[in-house]
C-alpha positions as YAML, in Angstrom:
chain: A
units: angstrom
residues:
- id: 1
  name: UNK
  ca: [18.45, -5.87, 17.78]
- id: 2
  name: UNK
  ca: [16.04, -3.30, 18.15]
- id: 3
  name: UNK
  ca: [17.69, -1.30, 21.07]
- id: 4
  name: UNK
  ca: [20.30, -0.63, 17.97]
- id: 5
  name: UNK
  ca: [17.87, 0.87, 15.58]
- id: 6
  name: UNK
  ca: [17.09, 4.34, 17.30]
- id: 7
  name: UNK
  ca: [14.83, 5.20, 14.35]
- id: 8
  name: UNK
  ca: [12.35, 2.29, 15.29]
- id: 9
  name: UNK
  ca: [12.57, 2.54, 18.65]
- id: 10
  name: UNK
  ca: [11.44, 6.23, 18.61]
- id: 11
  name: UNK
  ca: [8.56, 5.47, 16.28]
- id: 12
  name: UNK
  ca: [7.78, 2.55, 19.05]
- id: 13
  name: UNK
  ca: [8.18, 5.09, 21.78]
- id: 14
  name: UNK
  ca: [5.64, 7.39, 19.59]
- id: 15
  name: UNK
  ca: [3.22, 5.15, 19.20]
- id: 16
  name: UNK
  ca: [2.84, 4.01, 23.10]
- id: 17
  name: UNK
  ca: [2.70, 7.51, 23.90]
- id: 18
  name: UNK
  ca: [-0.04, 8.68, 21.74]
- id: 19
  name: UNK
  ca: [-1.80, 5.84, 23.27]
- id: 20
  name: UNK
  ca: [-1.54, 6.53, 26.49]
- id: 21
  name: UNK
  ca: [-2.10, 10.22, 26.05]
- id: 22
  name: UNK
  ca: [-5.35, 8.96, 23.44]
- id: 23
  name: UNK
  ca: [-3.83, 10.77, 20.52]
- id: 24
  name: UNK
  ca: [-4.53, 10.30, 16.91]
- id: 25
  name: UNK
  ca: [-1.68, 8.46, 14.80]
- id: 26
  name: UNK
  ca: [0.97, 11.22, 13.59]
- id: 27
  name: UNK
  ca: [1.88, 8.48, 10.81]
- id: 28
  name: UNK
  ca: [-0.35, 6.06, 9.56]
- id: 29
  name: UNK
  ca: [0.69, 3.55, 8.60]
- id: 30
  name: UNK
  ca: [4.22, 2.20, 9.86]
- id: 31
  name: UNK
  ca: [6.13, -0.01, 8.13]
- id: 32
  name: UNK
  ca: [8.58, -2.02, 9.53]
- id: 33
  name: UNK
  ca: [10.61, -4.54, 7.18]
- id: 34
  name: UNK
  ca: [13.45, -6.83, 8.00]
- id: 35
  name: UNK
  ca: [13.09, -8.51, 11.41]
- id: 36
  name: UNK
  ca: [14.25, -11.36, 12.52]
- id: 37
  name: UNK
  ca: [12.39, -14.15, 10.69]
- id: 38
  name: UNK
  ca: [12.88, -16.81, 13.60]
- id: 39
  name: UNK
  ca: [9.65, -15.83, 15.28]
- id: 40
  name: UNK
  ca: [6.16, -16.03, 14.46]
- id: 41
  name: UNK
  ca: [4.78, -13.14, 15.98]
- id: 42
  name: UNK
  ca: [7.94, -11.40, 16.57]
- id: 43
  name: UNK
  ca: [7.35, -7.61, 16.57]
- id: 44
  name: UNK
  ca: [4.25, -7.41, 19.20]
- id: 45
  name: UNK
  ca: [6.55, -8.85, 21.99]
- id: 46
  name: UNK
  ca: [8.80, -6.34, 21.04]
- id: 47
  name: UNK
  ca: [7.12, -3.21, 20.48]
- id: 48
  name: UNK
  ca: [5.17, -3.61, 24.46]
- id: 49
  name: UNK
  ca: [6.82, -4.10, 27.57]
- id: 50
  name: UNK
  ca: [4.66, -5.94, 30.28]
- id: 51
  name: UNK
  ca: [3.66, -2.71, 31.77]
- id: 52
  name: UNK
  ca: [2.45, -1.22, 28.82]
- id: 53
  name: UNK
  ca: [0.50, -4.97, 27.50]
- id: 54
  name: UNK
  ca: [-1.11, -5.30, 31.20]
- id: 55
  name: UNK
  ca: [-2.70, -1.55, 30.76]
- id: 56
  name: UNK
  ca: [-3.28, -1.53, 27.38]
- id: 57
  name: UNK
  ca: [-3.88, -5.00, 25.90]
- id: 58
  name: UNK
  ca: [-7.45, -4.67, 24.95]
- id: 59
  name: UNK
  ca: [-6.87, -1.27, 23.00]
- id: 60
  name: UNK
  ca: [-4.49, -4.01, 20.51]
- id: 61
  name: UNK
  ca: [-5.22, -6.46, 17.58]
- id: 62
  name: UNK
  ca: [-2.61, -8.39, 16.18]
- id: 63
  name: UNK
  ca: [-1.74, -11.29, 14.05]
- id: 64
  name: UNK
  ca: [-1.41, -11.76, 10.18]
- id: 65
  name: UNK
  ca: [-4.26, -10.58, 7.64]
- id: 66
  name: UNK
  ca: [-5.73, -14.00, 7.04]
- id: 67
  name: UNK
  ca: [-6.85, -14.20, 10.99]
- id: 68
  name: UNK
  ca: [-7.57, -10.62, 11.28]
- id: 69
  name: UNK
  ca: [-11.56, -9.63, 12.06]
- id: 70
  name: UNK
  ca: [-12.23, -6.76, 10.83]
- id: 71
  name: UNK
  ca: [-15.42, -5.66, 12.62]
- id: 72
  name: UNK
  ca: [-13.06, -5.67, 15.82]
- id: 73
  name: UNK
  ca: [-10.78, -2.72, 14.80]
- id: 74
  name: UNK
  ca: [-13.40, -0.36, 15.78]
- id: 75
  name: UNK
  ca: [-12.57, -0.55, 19.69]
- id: 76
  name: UNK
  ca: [-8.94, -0.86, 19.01]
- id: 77
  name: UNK
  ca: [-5.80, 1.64, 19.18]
- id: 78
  name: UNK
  ca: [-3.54, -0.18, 17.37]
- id: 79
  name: UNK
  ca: [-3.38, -2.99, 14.42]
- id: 80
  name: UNK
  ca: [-0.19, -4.40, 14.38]
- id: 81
  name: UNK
  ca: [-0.05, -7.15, 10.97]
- id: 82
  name: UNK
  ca: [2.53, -9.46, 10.36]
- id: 83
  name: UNK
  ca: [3.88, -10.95, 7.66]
- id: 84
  name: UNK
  ca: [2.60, -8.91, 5.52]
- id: 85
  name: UNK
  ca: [4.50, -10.19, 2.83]
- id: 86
  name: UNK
  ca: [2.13, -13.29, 2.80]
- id: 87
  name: UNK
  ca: [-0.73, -11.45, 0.87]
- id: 88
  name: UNK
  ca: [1.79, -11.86, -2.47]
- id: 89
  name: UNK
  ca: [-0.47, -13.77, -5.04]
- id: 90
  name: UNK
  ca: [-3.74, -13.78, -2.68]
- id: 91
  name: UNK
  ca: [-5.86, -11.18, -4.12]
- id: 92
  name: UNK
  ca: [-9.06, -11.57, -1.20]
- id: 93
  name: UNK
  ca: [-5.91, -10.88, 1.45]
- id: 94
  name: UNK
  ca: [-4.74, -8.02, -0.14]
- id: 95
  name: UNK
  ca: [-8.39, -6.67, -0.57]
- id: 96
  name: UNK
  ca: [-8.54, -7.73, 2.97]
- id: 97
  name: UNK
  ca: [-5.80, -5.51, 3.87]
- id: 98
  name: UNK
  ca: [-6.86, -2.46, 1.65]
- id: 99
  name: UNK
  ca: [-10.14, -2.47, 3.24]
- id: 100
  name: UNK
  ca: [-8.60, -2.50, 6.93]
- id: 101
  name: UNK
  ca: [-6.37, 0.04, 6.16]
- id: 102
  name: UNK
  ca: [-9.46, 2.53, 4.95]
- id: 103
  name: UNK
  ca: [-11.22, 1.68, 8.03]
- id: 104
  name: UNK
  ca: [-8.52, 2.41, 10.49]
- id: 105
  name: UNK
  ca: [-7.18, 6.11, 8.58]
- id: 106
  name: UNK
  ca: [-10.65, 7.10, 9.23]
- id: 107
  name: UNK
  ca: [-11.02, 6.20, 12.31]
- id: 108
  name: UNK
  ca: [-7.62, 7.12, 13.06]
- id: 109
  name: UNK
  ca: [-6.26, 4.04, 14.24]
- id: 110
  name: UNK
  ca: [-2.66, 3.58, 14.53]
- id: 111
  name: UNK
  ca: [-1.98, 0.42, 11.99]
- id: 112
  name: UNK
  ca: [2.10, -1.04, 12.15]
- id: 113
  name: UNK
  ca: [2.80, -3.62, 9.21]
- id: 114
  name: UNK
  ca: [5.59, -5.83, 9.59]
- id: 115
  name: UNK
  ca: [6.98, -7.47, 6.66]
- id: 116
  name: UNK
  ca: [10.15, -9.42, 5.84]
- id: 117
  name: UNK
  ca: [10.74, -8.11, 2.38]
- id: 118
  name: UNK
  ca: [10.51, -4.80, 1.48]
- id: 119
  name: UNK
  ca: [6.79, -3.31, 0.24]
- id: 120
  name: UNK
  ca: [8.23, -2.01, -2.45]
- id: 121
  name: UNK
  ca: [9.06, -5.26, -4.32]
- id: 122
  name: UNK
  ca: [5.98, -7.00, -3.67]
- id: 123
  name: UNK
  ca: [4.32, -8.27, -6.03]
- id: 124
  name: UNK
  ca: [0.73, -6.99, -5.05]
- id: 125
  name: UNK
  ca: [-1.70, -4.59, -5.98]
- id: 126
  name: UNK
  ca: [-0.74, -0.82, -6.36]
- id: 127
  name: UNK
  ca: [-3.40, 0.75, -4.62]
- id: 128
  name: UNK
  ca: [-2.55, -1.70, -1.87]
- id: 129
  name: UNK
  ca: [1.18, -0.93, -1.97]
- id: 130
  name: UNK
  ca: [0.68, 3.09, -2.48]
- id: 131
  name: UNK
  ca: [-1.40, 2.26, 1.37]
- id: 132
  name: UNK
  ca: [0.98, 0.51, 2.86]
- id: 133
  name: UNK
  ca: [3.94, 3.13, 2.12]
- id: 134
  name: UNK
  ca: [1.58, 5.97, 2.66]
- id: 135
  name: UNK
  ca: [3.29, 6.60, 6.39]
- id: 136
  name: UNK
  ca: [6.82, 5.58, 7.75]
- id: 137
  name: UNK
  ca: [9.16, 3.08, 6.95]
- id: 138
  name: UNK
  ca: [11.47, 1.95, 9.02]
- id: 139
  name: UNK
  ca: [14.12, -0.79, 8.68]
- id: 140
  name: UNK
  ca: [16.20, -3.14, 10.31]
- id: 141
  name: UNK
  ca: [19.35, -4.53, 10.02]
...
């Protein structure tokens, strides 16, 4: 599925390379709606081959808002959320999310939301949705 969707795979390929080079994110954040709902955590495996997770493991935080710490984004590269379409009618997870997403523009670290539904028809805060579409979208089929 994602070999087929050169648009992701190119932000993917991005990504990994301004981390390995120690760039800052050219688009912050991405957005990536529509995978495949079967898995939990289905985008990290994804997104990193083993080479790239054995190097660079420790410079990654993911997992869905609710579990997220946010004093630990500091040392990190890259966020990568699921399920982002979970924070619908939680208010302290959106605010959750709003205030991670502040922290990591400035400190210019490379956040990647996944959702199964598409940002814009979630029914969640504006601020937080105006965030969350602020970079790339990308979907898939």
């Amino acid at each position: 599925m994602l070999e087929n969707n050169k648009f992701v795979c190119t932000l993917i390929q991005m990504v990994k390379e301004n981390v390995i080079k120690n760039k800052e994110p050219i688009h912050n954040p991405i957005t990536l709606i529509g995978l495949n709902k079967e898995k939990r955590y289905r985008f990290f495996w994804c997104f990193f081959d083993k080479d790239f997770n054995s190097q660079y493991k420790s410079f990654i935080s993911y997992g869905t808002i609710d579990k997220m710490d946010l004093e630990s984004v500091y040392k990190k590269k890259i966020i990568i959320i699921e399920n982002v379409h979970s924070i619908v009618g939680n208010k302290e997870q959106q605010n959750k999310l709003q205030e991670l997403l502040d922290r990591c523009f400035k400190l210019k670290i490379q956040v990647i939301l996944c959702s199964d539904e598409s940002v814009d028809e979630l029914e969640i805060d504006e601020v937080v949705k105006s965030k969350m579409l602020y970079g790339l979208v990308g979907w898939f089929n």
